[in-house]
Short mmCIF file of C-alpha atoms in Angstrom, two decimals:
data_model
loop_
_atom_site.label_atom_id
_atom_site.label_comp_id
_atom_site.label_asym_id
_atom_site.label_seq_id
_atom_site.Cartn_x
_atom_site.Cartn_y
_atom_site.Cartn_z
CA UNK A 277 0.00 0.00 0.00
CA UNK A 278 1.25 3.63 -1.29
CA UNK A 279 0.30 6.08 1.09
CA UNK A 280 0.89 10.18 0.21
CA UNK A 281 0.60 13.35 2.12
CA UNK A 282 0.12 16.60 0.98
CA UNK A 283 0.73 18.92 2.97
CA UNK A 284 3.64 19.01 5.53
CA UNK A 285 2.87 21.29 8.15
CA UNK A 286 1.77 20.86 11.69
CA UNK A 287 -0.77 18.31 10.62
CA UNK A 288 0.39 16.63 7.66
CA UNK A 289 4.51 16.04 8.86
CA UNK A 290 2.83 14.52 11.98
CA UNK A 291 0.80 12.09 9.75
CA UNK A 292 3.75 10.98 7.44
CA UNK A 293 5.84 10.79 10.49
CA UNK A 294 4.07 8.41 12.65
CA UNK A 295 2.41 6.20 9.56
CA UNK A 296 6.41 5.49 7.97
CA UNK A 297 7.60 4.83 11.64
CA UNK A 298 4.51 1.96 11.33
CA UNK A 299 6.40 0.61 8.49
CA UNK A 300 3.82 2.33 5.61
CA UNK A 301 5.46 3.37 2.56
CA UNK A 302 4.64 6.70 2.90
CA UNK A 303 5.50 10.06 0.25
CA UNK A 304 5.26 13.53 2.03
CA UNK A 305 4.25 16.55 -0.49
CA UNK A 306 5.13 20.07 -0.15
CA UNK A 307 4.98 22.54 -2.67
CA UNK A 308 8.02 24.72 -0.50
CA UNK A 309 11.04 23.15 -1.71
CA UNK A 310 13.09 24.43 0.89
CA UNK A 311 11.13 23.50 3.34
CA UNK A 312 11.24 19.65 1.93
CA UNK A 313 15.03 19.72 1.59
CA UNK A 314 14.53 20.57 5.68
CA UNK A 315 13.05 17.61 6.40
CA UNK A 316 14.18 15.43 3.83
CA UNK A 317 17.47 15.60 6.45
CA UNK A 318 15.54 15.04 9.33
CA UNK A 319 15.19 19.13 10.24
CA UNK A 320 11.62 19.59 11.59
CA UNK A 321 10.75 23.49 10.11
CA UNK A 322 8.80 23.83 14.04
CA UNK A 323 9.01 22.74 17.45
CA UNK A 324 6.87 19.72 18.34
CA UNK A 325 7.72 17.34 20.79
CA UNK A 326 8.92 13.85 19.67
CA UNK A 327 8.72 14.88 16.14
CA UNK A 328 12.14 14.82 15.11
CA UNK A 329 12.91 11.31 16.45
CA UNK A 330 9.69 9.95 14.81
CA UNK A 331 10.82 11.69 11.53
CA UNK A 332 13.89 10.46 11.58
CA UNK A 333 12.85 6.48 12.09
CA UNK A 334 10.19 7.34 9.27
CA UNK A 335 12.80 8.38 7.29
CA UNK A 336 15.29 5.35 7.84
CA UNK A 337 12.27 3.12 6.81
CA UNK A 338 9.75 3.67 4.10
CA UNK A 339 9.01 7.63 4.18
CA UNK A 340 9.99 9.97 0.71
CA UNK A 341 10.14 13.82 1.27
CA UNK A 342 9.01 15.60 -2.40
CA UNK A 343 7.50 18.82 -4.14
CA UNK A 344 6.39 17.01 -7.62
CA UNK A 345 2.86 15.89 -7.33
CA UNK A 346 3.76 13.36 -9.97
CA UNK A 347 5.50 11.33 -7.32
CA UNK A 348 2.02 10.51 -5.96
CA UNK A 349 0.30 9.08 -8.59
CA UNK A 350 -0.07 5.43 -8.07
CA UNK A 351 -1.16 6.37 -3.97
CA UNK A 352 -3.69 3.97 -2.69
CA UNK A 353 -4.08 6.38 0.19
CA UNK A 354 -3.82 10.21 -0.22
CA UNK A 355 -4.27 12.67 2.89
CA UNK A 356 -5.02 16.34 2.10
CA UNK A 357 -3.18 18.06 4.77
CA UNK A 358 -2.89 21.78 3.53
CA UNK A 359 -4.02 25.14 5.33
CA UNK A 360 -7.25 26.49 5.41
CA UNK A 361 -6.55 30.52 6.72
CA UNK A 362 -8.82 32.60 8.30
CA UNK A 363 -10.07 35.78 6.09
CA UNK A 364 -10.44 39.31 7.33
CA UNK A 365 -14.17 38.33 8.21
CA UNK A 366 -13.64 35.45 9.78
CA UNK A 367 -14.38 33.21 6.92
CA UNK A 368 -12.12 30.45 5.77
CA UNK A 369 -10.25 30.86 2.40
CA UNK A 370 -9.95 28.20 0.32
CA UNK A 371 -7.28 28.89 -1.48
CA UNK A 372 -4.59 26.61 -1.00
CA UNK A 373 -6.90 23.74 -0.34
CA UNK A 374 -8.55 24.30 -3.94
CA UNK A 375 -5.13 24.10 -5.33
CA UNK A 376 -3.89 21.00 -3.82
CA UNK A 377 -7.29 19.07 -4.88
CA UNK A 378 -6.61 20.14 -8.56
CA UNK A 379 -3.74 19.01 -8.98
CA UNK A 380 -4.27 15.82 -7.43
CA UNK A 381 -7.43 15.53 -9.90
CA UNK A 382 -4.95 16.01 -12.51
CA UNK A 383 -2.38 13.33 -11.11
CA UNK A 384 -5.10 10.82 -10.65
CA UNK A 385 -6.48 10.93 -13.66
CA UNK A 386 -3.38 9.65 -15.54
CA UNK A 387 -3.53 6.67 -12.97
CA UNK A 388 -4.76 2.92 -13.25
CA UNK A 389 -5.54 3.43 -9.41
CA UNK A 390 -8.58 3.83 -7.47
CA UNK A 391 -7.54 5.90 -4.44
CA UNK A 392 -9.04 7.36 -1.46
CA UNK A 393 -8.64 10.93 -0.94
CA UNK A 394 -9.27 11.98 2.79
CA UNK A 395 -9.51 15.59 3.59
CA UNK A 396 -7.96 16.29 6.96
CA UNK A 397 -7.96 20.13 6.44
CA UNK A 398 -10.76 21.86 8.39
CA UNK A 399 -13.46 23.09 5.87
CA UNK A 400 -16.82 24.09 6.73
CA UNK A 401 -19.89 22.07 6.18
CA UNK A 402 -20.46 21.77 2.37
CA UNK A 403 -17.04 22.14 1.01
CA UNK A 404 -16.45 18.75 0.29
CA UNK A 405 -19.89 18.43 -1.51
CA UNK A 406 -19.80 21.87 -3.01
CA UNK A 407 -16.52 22.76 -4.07
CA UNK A 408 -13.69 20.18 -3.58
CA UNK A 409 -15.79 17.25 -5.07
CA UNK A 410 -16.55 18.78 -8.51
CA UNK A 411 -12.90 20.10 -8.95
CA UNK A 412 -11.57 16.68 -8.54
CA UNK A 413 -14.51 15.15 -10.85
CA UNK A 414 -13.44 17.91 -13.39
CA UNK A 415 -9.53 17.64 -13.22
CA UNK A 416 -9.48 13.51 -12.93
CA UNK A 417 -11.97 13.17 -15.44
CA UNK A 418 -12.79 9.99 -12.92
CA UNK A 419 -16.22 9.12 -11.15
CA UNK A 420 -16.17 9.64 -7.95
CA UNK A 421 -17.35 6.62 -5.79
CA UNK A 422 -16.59 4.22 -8.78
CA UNK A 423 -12.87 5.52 -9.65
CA UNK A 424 -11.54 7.01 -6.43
CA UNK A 425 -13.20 7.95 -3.12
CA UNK A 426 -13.27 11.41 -1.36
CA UNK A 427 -14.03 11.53 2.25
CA UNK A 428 -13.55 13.73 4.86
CA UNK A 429 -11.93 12.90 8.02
CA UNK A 430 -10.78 15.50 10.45
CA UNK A 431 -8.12 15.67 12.91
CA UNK A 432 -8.04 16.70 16.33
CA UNK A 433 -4.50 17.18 17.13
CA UNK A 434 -2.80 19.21 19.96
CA UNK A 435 0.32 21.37 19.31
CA UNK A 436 2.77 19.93 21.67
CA UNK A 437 1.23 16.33 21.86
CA UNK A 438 0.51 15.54 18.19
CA UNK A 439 2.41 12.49 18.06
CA UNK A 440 0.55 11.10 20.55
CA UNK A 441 -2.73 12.19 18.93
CA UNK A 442 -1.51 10.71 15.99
CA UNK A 443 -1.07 7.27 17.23
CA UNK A 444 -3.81 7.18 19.67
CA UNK A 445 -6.48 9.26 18.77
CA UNK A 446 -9.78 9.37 20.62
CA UNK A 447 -11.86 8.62 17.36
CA UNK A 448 -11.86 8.50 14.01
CA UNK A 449 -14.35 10.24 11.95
CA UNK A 450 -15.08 9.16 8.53
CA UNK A 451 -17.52 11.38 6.39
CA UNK A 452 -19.08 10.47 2.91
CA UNK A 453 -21.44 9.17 0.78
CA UNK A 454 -19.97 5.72 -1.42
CA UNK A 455 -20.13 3.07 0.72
CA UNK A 456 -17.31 0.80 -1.09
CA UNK A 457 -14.75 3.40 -0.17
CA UNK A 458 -16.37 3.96 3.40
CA UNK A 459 -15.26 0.45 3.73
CA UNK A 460 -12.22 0.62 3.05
CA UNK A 461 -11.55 3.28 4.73
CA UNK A 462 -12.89 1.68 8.17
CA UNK A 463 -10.84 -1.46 7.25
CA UNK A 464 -7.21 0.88 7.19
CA UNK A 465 -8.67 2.53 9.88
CA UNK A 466 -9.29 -0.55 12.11
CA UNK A 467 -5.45 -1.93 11.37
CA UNK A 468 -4.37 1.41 12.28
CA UNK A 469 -6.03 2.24 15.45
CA UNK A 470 -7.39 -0.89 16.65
CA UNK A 471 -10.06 -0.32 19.32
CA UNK A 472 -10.76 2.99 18.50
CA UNK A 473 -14.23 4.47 17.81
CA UNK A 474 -14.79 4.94 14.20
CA UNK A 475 -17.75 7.47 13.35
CA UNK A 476 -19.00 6.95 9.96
CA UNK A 477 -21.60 9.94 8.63
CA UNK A 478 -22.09 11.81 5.81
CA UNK A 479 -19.93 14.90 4.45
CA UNK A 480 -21.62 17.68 6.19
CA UNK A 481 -22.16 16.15 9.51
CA UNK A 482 -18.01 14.83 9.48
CA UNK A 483 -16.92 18.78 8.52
CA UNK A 484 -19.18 20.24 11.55
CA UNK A 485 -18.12 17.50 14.07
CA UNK A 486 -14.49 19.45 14.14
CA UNK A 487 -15.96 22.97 14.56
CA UNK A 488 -18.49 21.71 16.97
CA UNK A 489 -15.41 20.23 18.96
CA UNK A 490 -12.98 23.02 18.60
CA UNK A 491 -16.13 25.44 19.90
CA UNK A 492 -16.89 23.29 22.88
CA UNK A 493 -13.05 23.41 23.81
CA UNK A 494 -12.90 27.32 23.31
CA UNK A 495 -16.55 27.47 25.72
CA UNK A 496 -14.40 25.67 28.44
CA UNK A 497 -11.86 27.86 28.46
CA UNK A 498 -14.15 31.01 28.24
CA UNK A 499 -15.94 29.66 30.98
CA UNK A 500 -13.04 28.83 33.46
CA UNK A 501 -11.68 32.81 32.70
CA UNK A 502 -15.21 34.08 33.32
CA UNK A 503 -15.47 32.44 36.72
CA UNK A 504 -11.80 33.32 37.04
CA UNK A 505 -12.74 37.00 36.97
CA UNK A 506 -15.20 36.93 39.54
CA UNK A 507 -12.92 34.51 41.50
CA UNK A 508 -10.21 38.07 41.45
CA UNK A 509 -12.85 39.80 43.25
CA UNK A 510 -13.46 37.82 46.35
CA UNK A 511 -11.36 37.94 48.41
CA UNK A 512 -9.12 34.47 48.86
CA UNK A 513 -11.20 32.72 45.50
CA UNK A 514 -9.04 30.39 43.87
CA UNK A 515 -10.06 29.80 40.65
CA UNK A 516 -7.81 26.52 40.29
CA UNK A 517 -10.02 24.74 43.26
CA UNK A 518 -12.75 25.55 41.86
CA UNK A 519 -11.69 24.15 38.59
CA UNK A 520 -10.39 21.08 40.51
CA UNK A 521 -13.31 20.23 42.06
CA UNK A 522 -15.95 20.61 39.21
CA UNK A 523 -13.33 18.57 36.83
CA UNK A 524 -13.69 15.89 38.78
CA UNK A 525 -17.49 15.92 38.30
CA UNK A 526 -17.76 13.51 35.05
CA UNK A 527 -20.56 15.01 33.34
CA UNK A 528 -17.95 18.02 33.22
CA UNK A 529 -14.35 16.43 33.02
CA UNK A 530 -11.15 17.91 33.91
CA UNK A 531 -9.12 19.27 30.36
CA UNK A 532 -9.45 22.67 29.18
CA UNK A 533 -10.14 24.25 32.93
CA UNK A 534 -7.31 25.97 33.33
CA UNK A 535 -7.98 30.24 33.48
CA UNK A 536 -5.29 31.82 31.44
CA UNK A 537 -4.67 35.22 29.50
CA UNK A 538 -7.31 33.67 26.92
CA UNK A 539 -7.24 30.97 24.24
CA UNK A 540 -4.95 31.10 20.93
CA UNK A 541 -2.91 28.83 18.16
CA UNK A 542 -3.79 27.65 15.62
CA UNK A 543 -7.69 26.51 15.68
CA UNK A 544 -9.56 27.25 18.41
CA UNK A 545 -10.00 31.34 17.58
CA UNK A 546 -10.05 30.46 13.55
CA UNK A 547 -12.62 27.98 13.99
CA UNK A 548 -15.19 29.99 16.21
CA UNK A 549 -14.57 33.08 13.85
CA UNK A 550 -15.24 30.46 10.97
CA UNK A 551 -18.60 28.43 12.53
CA UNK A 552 -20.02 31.76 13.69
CA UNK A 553 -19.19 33.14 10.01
CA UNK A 554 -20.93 30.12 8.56
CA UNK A 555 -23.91 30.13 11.27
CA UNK A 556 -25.06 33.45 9.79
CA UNK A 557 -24.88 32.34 6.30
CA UNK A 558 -27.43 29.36 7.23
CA UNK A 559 -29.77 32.17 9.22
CA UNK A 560 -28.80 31.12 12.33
CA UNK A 561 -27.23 34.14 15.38
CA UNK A 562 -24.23 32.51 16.89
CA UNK A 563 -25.30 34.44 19.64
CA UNK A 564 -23.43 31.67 22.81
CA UNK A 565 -20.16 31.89 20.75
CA UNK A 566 -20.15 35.14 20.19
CA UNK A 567 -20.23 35.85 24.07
CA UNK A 568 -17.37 33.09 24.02
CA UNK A 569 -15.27 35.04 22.03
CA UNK A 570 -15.99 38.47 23.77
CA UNK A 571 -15.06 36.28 27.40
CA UNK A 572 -11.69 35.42 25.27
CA UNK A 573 -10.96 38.99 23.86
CA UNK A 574 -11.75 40.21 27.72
CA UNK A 575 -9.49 38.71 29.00
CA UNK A 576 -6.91 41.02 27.49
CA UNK A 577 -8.39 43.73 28.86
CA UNK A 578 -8.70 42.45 32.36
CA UNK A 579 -4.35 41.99 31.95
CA UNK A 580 -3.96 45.60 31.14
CA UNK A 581 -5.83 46.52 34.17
CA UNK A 582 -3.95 44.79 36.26
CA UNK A 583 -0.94 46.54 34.71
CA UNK A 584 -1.95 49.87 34.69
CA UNK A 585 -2.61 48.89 38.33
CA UNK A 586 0.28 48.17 39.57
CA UNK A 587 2.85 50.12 37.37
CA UNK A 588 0.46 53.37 37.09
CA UNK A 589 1.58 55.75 34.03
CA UNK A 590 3.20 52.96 31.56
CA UNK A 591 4.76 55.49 28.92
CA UNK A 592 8.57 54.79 29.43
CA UNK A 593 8.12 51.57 31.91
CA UNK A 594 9.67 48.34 31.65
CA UNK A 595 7.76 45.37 30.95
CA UNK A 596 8.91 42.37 31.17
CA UNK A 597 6.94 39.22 28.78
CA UNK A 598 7.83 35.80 29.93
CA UNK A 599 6.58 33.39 27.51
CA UNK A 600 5.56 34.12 23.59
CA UNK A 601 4.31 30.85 22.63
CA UNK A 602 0.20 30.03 23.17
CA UNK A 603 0.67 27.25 24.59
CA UNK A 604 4.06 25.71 26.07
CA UNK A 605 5.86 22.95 24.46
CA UNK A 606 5.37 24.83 21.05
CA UNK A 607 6.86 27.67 18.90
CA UNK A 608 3.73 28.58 17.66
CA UNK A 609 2.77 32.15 18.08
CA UNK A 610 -0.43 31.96 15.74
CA UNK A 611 -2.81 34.21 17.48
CA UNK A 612 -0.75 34.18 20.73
CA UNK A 613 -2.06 36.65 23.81
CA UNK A 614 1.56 37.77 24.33
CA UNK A 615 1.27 39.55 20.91
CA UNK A 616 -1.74 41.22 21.44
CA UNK A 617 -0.49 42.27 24.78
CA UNK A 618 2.83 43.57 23.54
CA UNK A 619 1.31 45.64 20.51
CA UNK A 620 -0.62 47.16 23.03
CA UNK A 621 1.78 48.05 25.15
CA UNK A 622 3.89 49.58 22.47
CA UNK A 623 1.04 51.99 21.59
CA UNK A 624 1.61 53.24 24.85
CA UNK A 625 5.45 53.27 24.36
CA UNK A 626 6.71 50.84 26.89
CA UNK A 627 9.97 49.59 26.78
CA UNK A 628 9.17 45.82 26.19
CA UNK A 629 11.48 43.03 26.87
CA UNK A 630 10.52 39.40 26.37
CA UNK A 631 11.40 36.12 26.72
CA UNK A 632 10.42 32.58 26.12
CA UNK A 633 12.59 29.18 25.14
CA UNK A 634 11.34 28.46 21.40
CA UNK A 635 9.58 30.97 20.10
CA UNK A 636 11.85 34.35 20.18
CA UNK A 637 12.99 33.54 16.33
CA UNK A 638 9.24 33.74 15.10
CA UNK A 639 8.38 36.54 17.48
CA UNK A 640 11.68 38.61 15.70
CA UNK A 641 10.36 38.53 12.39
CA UNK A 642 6.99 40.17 13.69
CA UNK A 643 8.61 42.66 16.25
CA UNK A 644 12.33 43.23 14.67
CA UNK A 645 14.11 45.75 16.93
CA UNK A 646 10.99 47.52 18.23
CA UNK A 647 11.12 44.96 21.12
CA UNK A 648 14.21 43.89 23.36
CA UNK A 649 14.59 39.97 23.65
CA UNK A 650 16.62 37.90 26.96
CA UNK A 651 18.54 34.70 26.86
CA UNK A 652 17.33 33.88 30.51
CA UNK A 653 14.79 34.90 33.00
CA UNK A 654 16.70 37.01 35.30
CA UNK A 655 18.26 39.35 32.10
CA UNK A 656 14.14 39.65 30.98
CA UNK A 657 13.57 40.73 34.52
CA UNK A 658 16.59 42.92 35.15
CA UNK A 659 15.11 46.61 35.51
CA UNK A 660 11.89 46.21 34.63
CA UNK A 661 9.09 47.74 36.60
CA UNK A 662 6.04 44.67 36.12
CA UNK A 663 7.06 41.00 34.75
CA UNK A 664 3.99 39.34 33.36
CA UNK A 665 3.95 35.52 32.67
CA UNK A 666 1.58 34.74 29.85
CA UNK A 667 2.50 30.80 29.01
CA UNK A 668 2.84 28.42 31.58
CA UNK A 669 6.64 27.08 30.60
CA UNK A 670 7.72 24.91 33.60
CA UNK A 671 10.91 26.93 33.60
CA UNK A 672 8.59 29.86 35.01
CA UNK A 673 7.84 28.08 37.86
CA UNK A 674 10.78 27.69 39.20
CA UNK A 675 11.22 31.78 39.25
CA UNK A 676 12.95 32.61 42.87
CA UNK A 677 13.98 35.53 44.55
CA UNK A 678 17.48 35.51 43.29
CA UNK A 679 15.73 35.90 39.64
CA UNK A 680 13.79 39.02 40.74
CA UNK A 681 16.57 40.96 42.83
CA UNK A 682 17.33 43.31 40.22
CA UNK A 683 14.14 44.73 38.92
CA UNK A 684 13.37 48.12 38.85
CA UNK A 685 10.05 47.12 40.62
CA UNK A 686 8.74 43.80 42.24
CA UNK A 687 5.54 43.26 40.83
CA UNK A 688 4.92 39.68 38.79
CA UNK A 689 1.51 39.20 37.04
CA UNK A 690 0.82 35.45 37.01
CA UNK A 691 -1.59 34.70 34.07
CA UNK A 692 -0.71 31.19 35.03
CA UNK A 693 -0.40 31.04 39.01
CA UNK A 694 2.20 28.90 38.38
CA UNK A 695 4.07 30.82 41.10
CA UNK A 696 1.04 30.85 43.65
CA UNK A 697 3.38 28.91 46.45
CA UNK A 698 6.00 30.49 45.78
CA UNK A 699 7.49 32.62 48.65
CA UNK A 700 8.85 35.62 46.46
CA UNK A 701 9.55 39.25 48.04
CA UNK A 702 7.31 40.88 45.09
CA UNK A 703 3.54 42.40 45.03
CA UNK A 704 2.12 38.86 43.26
CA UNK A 705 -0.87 39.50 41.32
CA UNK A 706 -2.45 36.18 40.12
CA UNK A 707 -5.30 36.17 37.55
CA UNK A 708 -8.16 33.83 39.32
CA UNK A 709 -6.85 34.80 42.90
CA UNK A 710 -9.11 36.97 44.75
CA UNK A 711 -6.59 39.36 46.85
#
């Protein structure tokens, strides 16, 4: 069995990883030839735990790194992989995605093969039906459902544990309409995940199961950070009790609890934007996500009130950012808090300094030299008047007096209260801690 992937970011390089390291002969696509030259030598172009190692057994075995679609024309199996940005209005552009289906239409249609084509890109209900079908009908020149099968099957990987989700996902969801290729599709499925749920449904239903899950993930966190903020005005609240206490009740569950600066990365903010884009468009007023979104985007606004708090008039103050990344584990600054935070701030002209242990390369090419940027904690914290930790990198909590001696002023903002124990000789302001 030929496998392909197009697509080798986040997503895709995960799935071409982990199915070569399972002995598959597997070809990786990318239209960025750099980028496959990268990883064709066992670079990872991003920081993801375990990658690399799984990359490089995938690559010792049965894995091929290319940018010529012809090189995946005799695929049994082909994963569509690529990006699906947001717009300006929230709306998904299909772009890239539209691309990547036409010219595997083309490809397959000089082929004796009969090949499934799953779409693991996030699209909104109707695209495969609509608009990716057709092209590949058009370009192939092939039947679908007698000459190849399309189905949609979404992912629902986390930055910073997709290998895992990779090998053990929590389901599989299989979306279409021809039956034979359903099948099959269950049958790969079953060898490669034994024991796991497989959902089979039609196209539609498949697309909104990811934005339905990706919007119930974002309303968790919305909801922790609204009961955080109330939580900041009692007096003694703790917001992570609370949290503790109702994840253990198991019509609630534990994950996605934890009160933060607000949620970012990759999906969760483009796919509520995109569902409550798409809502209207079927008549429908996304009128609870839209007060999840205004929680998230408040959230912001409660940090600079905190700052303006404790540091008074910010024009010329130093503020210290620890942590850049959304999420820790991860370079990924895609719709990261820090950001919005620091542009602020530099409206106001403060003297920023930041810090954080991937993702200061990606934050560069946003910020250049209108930003300062530390090697270590205590040079991010050296004469600055407020340090503010926005990611919860373990290296944070280990922050000790000896790191703080030097600041112009000892106040720490803990987005994370990952320092809420900790005996430091500073004015502490936790976000969830009533004071």
């Amino acid at each position: 069995m030929k496998i392909s992937v197009v697509g080798l970011g986040f997503v895709g390089l995960s799935l071409a990883s982990v199915l070569a390291s399972k002995g598959f002969n597997v070809i990786g696509l990318d239209v960025d030839v750099i980028k496959c030259k990268k990883i064709s030598n066992g670079i990872v172009p991003f920081y993801e735990p375990d990658l690399k190692q799984v990359l490089k057994n995938g690559l010792k075995k049965n894995l091929e790194i290319n940018n010529n679609f012809l090189s995946i024309k005799n695929s049994d199996i082909i994963f569509i992989t690529v990006g699906t940005p947001q717009k300006s209005n929230g709306a998904i552009e299909l772009t890239i995605i539209k691309k990547a289906i036409a010219s595997v239409g083309k490809i397959i249609s000089k082929s004796k093969k009969n090949p499934i084509i799953f779409i693991k890109s996030t699209v909104i209900p109707g695209t495969l039906e609509n608009t990716l079908l057709p092209i590949l009908e058009k370009e192939s020149g092939k039947e679908s459902g007698k000459e190849f099968g399309l189905i949609s099957n979404p992912e629902f990987l986390q930055e910073s544990t997709a290998i895992r989700d990779t090998k053990f996902p929590h389901v599989i969801v299989l979306g279409g309409t021809e039956k034979k290729y359903l099948k099959k599709a269950k049958i790969f499925f079953n060898i490669l995940h034994p024991n796991i749920p497989i959902i089979i449904t039609n196209y539609q239903t498949s697309e909104m199961i990811k934005y339905a899950n990706n919007s119930f993930l974002a309303t968790k966190i919305s909801f922790i950070n609204q009961i955080s903020s109330i939580c900041q005005n009692i007096p003694g609240a703790n917001v992570d009790d609370i949290a503790k206490a109702i994840g253990l009740d198991s019509r609630i569950g534990k994950l996605f609890l934890n009160a933060g600066p607000g949620y970012g990365g990759s999906c969760l903010p483009k796919d509520v934007k995109a569902i409550m884009n798409f809502s209207l468009k079927t008549g429908t007023t996304p009128l609870f996500l839209e007060a999840v979104e205004k929680i998230n985007e408040q959230q912001i606004v409660n940090i600079m009130k905190l700052i303006k708090k404790n540091c008074g008039n910010l024009k010329g103050k130093n503020i210290a950012i620890l942590g850049l990344a959304f999420k820790p584990n991860t370079d990924d600054i895609r719709d990261s808090i820090s950001l919005k935070i620091i542009k602020i701030l530099l409206k106001k002209h403060v003297i920023i300094t930041v810090h954080d242990p991937m993702a200061i390369e990606n934050v560069k090419k946003i910020f250049k030299n209108k930003i300062n940027y530390a090697s270590s904690i205590t040079n991010v914290l050296k004469n600055s008047h407020c340090g503010i930790i926005m990611t919860a990198w373990p290296e944070y909590s280990k922050i000790t007096n000896n790191h703080i001696k030097n600041m112009e002023k000892r106040v720490i903002i803990d987005s994370r209260r990952i320092l809420k124990n900790s005996k430091l000789d500073c004015n502490y302001q936790a976000i969830g801690i009533g004071s």
